[in-house]
Structures are given as C-alpha cells and as structure tokens.
CSV table of C-alpha atoms and ligand atoms in Angstrom, one decimal:
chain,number,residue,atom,x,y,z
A,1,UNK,CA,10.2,-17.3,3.5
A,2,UNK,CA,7.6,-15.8,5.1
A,3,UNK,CA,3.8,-17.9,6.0
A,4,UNK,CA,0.9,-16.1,7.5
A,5,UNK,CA,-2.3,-17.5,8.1
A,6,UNK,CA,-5.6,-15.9,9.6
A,7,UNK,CA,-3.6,-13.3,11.2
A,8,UNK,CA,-5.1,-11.5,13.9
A,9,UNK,CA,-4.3,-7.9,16.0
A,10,UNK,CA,-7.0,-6.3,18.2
A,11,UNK,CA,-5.3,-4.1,20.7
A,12,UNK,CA,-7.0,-3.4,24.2
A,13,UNK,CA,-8.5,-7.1,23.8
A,14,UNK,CA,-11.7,-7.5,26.0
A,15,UNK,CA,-12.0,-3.8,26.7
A,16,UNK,CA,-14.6,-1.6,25.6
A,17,UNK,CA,-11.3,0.6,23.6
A,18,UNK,CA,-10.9,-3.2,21.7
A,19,UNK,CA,-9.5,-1.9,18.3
A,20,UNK,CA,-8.5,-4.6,15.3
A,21,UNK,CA,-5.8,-3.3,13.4
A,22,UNK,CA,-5.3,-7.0,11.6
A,23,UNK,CA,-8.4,-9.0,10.1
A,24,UNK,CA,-7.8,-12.3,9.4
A,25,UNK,CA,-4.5,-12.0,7.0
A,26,UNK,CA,-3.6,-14.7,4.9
A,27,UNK,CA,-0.2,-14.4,3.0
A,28,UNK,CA,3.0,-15.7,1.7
A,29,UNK,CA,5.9,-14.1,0.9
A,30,UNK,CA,8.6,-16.3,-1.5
A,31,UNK,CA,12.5,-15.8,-1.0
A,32,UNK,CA,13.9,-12.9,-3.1
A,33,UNK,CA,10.6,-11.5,-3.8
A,34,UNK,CA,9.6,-7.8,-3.7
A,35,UNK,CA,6.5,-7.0,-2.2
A,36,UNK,CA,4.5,-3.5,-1.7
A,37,UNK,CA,2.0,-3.2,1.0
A,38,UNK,CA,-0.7,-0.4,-0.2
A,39,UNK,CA,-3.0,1.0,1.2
A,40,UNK,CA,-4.1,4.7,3.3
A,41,UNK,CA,-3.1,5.7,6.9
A,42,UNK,CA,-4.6,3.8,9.5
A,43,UNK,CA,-5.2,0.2,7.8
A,44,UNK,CA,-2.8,-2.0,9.3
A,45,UNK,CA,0.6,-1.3,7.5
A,46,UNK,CA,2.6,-0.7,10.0
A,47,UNK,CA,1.1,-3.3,12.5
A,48,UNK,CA,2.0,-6.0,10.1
A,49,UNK,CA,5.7,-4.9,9.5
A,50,UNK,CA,5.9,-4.7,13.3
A,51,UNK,CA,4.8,-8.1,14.0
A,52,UNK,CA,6.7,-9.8,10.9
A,53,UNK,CA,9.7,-8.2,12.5
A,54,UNK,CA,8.5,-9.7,15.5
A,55,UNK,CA,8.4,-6.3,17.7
A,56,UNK,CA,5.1,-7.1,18.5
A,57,UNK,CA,2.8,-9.8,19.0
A,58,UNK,CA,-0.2,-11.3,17.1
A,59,UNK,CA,-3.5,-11.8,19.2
A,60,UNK,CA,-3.8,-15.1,17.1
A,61,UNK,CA,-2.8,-16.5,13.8
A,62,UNK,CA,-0.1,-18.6,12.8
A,63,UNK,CA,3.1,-16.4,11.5
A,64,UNK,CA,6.3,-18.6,10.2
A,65,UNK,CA,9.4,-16.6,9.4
A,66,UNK,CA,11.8,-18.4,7.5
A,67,UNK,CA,9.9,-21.7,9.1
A,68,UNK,CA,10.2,-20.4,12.3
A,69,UNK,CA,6.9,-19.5,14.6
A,70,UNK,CA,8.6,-16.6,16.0
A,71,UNK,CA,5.5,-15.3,17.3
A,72,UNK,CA,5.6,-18.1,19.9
A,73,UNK,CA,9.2,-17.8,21.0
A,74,UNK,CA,9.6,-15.9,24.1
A,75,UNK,CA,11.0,-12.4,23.9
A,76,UNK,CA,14.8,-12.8,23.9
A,77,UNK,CA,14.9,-15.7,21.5
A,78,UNK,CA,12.5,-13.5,19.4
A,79,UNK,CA,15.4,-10.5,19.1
A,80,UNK,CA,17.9,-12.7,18.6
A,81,UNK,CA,15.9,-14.1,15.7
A,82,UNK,CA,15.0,-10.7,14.6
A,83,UNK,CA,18.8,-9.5,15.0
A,84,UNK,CA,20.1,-12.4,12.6
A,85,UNK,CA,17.3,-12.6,10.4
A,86,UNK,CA,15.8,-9.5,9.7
A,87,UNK,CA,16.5,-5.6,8.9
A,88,UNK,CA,13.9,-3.6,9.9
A,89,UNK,CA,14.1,0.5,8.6
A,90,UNK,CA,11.5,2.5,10.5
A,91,UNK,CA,9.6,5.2,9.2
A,92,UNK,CA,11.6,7.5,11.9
A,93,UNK,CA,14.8,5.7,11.1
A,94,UNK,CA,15.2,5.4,15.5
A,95,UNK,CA,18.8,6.5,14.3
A,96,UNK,CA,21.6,7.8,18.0
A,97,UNK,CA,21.7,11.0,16.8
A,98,UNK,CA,25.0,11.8,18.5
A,99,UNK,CA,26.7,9.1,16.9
A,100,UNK,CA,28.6,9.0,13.9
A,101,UNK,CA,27.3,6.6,10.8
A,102,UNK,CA,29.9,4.1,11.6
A,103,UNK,CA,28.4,3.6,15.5
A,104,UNK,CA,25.2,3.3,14.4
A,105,UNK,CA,25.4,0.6,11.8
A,106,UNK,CA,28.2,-1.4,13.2
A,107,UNK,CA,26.0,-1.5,17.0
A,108,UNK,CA,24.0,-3.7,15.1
A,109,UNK,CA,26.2,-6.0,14.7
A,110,UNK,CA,27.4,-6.2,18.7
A,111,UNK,CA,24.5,-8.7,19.9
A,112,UNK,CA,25.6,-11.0,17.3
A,113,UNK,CA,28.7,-12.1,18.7
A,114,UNK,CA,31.4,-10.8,15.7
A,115,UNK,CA,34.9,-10.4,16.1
A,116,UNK,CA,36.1,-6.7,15.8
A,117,UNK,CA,37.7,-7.5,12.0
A,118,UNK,CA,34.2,-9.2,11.2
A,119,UNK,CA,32.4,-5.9,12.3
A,120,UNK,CA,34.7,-3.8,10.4
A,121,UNK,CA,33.9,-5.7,7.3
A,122,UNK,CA,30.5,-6.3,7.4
A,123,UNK,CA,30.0,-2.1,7.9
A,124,UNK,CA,31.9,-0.8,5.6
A,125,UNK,CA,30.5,-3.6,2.7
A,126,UNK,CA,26.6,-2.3,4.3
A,127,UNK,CA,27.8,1.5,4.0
A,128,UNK,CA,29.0,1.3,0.3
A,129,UNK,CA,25.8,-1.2,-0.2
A,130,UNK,CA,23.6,1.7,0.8
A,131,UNK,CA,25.8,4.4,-0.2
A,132,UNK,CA,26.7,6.3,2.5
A,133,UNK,CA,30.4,5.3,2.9
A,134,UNK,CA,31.5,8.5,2.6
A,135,UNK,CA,29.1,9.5,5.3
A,136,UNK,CA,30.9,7.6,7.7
A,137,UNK,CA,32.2,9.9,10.5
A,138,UNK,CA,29.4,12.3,10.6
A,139,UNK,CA,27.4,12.2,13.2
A,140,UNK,CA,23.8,11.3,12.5
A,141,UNK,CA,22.4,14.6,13.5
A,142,UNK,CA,24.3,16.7,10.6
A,143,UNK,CA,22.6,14.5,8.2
A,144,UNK,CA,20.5,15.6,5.1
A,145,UNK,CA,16.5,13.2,5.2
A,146,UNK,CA,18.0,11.2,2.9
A,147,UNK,CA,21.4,11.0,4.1
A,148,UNK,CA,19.7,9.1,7.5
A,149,UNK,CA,17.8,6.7,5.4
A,150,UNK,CA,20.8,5.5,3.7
A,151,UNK,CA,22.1,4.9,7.2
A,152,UNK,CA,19.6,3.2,8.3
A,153,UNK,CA,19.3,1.2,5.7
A,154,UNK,CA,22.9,0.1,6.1
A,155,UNK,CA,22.1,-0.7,9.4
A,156,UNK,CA,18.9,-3.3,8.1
A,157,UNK,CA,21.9,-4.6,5.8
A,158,UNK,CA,24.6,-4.9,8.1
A,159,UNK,CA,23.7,-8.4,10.0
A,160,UNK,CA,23.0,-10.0,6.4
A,161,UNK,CA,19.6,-10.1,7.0
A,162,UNK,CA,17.8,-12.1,4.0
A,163,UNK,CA,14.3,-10.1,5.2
A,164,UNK,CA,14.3,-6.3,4.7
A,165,UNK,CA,11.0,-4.4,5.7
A,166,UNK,CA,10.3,-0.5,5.0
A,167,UNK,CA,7.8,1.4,6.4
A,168,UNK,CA,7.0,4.0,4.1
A,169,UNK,CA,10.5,4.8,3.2
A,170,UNK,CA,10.0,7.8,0.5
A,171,UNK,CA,7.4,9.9,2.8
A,172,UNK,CA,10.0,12.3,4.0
A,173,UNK,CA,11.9,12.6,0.8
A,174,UNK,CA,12.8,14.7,-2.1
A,175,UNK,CA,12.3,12.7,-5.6
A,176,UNK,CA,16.1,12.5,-6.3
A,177,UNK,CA,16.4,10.8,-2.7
A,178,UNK,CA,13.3,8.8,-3.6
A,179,UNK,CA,14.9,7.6,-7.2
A,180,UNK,CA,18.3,7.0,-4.7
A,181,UNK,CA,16.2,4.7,-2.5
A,182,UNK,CA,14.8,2.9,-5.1
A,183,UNK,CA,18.2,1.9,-6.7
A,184,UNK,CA,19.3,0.5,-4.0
A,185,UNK,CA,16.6,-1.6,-3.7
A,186,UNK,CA,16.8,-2.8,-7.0
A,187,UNK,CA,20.2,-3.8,-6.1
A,188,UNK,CA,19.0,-5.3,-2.4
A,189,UNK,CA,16.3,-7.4,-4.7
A,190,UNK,CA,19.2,-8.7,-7.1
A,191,UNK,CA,21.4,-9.8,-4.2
A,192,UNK,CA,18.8,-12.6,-3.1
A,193,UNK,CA,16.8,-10.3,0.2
A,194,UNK,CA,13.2,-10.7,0.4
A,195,UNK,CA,11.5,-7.6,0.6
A,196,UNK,CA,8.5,-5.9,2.1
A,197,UNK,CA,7.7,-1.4,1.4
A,198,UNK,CA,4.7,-0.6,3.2
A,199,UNK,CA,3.9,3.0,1.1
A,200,UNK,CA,1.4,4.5,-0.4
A,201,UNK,CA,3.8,6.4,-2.6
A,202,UNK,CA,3.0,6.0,-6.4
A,203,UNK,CA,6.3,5.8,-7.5
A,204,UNK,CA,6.3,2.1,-6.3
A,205,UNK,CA,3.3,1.1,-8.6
A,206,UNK,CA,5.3,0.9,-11.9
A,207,UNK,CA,8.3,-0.5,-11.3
A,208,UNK,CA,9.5,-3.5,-12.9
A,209,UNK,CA,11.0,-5.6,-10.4
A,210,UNK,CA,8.1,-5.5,-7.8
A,211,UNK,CA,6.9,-8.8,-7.8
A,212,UNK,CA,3.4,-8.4,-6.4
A,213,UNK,CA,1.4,-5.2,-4.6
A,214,UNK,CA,-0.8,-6.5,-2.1
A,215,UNK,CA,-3.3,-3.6,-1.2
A,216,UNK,CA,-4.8,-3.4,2.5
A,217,UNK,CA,-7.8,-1.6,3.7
A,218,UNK,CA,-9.0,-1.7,7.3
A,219,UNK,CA,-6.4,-4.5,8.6
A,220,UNK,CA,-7.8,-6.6,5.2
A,221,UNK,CA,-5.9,-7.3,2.6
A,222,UNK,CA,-8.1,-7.2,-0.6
B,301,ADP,N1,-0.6,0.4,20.0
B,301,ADP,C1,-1.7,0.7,19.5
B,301,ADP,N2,-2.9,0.8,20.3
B,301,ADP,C2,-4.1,1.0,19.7
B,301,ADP,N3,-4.3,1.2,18.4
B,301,ADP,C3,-3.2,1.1,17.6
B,301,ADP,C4,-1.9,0.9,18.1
B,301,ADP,N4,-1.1,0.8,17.0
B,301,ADP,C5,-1.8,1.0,15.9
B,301,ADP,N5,-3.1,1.2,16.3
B,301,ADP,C6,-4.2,1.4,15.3
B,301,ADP,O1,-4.2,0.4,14.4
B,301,ADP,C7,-4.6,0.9,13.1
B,301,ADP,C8,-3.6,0.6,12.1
B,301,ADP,O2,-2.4,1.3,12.3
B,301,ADP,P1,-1.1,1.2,11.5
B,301,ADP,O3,-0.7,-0.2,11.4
B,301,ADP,O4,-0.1,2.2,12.0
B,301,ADP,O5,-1.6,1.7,10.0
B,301,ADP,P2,-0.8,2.2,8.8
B,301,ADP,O6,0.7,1.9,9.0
B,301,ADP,O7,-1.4,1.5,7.6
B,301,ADP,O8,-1.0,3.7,8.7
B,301,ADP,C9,-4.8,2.5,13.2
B,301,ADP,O9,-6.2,2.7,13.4
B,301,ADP,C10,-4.1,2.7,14.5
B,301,ADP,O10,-4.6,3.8,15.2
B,302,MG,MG1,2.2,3.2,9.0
C-alpha cells in the first residue's frame, strides 16, 4: 500500500540554514494495517505524514503510494491523487469555521466530480461513521475539541479514502474524547483503511489492534 525507500527531507537545501527533518527512511506499510509513528516533537512526524499525503515533496527517495510514485507527479495530478486516495486529519483540523459540519465534509467531495445524490450519501454515511451526524448543521465554530475532530475525520472518510493519516489526534483532548477517537478507529481499521497516528500519546501503545509502532528519533526511524 504504501513503499518508501531511503527517504530523504532537508529543507533550505544548499543553504547554510540546510535542516534534515527525514534521514534515510525505509518502510512499508501493508493494506488494512494500523501503524503508530512515535517519537518526541521535532523528529520528523509530521514531515512524513505531509509527504505520504503528498502535500509536500521529498528531496529524494523513492515513495510509492498505492503503486503510485506520487512524489514525481506534478502538482495537480498529485491532489487529485491525494483527493481520491487519501484522508488526511491535521493536528489543527484546517476545519471553515463559519460553515456548518455538513459544508465542510461534503466540499470534500466537490473536486471529485459526484452527482449531488452521490454527495448526499457519501456525507451522511462519513458523519454517522465518525459520529457526528447529529452535529450536522452547526457550524464548526460552536464545536466542543472533540466535536471538530469527529468532523474532520468525517471529512478524511468522506472520499472513501483507503489511506487515513493522523497527526497527533488525542493532543487537544479530554480522555472520554480520546477513548471516542479510538473507537472509531477501531472500526476505520475493521472496514479495510490503512492507517497511519503520528502521537506520542501512551494510550496508543497498548492497544490490541495496532499492528506495528514504528518509533522515530531525529528524522530516523529506529
Ligand atoms: N518548513 C520547514 N522548514 C524548516 N524546518 C522545518 C520545516 N518543517 C519542519 N521543520 C523541522 O523539521 C523537524 C521535524 O519537524 P516535524 O516533522 O514537524 O516533527 P514532529 O511532527 O515529529 O514534531 C523539526 O526540527 C522542524 O523544526
Ligand atoms: Mg508533528
């Protein structure tokens, strides 16, 4: 599902700022598994999730995503492969605060090409998914924390994405929220996504349907 082979990110290449955020990563990443990326602020976390979801660039390194080089496609054909393929939730969530639930999840789904029945369906099957169906006509910016994730995790559902990546989904919440996010991810894993939580939370280390925890320190996995 997913291949990556001496993976490289040094930002301000050539300068005398040049900072490597990625050191040679080497990884693979079955369908349907459930991965956690470990490891403190600052060693790479983030930078990985961004390029696997193809928002940024490696400096070199081979990256296959569903057995596609995506980081050789040029831009557009890049979020269009990132629109069909993957759902990304951000640690901000990069939720339209102004608009209700239903906007924000079913926009998703407008670059794709749906009819208006098709985008009716697929949101309200992601909003019940991630539990926030009742939800729908608020507007984002009367939401609880949690509230927002659920959104914008319905969002990362709504295009049928078969790769879901977190970045360090249970940092702003409350442990019910937390226990609430992990459910649903239980349930994400049985429906067949392949799935990436970049956290150093410890309530991801014991749980029995993580398939592996891959620990990073200083853009190197160990
Ligand atoms: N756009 C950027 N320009 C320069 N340095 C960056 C940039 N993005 C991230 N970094 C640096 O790369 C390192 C890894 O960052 P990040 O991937 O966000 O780590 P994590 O998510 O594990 O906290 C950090 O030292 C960070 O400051
Ligand atoms: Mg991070």
């Amino acid at each position: 599902m997913i291949q990556i082979k001496n993976l490289n990110k040094t930002f301000h290449p050539n300068t005398t700022r040049a900072f490597t955020a990625l050191d040679k990563i080497t990884l693979t990443i079955k369908a349907n598994q459930l991965i956690i990326l470990k490891g403190v602020s600052g060693s790479g976390k983030s930078t990985l999730l961004s390029i696997i979801a193809s928002l940024q660039k490696p400096t070199s390194g081979e990256l296959l995503v569903e057995g596609e080089a995506i980081a050789k496609l040029p831009d557009l054909h890049a979020s269009h492969f990132r629109a069909a393929t993957i759902g990304f939730i951000p640690q901000s969530f990069n939720l339209f605060d102004s608009f209700t639930v239903w906007e924000n999840v079913s926009l998703a789904l407008i670059p794709l090409g749906f009819s208006p029945k098709e985008i009716r369906q697929k949101t309200q099957k992601a909003l019940e998914i991630a539990q926030i169906s009742h939800k729908k006509d608020a507007l984002v910016s009367n939401l609880s924390g949690g509230e927002k994730q659920r959104t914008a995790i319905a969002r990362a559902l709504v295009n049928d994405a078969k790769i879901i990546l977190c970045d360090e989904p249970t940092a702003n919440l409350d442990s019910e929220n937390s226990k609430k996010f992990i459910m649903i991810i239980e349930q994400l894993k049985k429906l067949g996504k392949t799935i990436i939580i970049a956290t150093h939370d410890p309530l991801f280390d014991s749980l029995s349907f993580v398939d592996s925890v891959i620990n990073m320190e200083e853009g190197k996995i160990l």
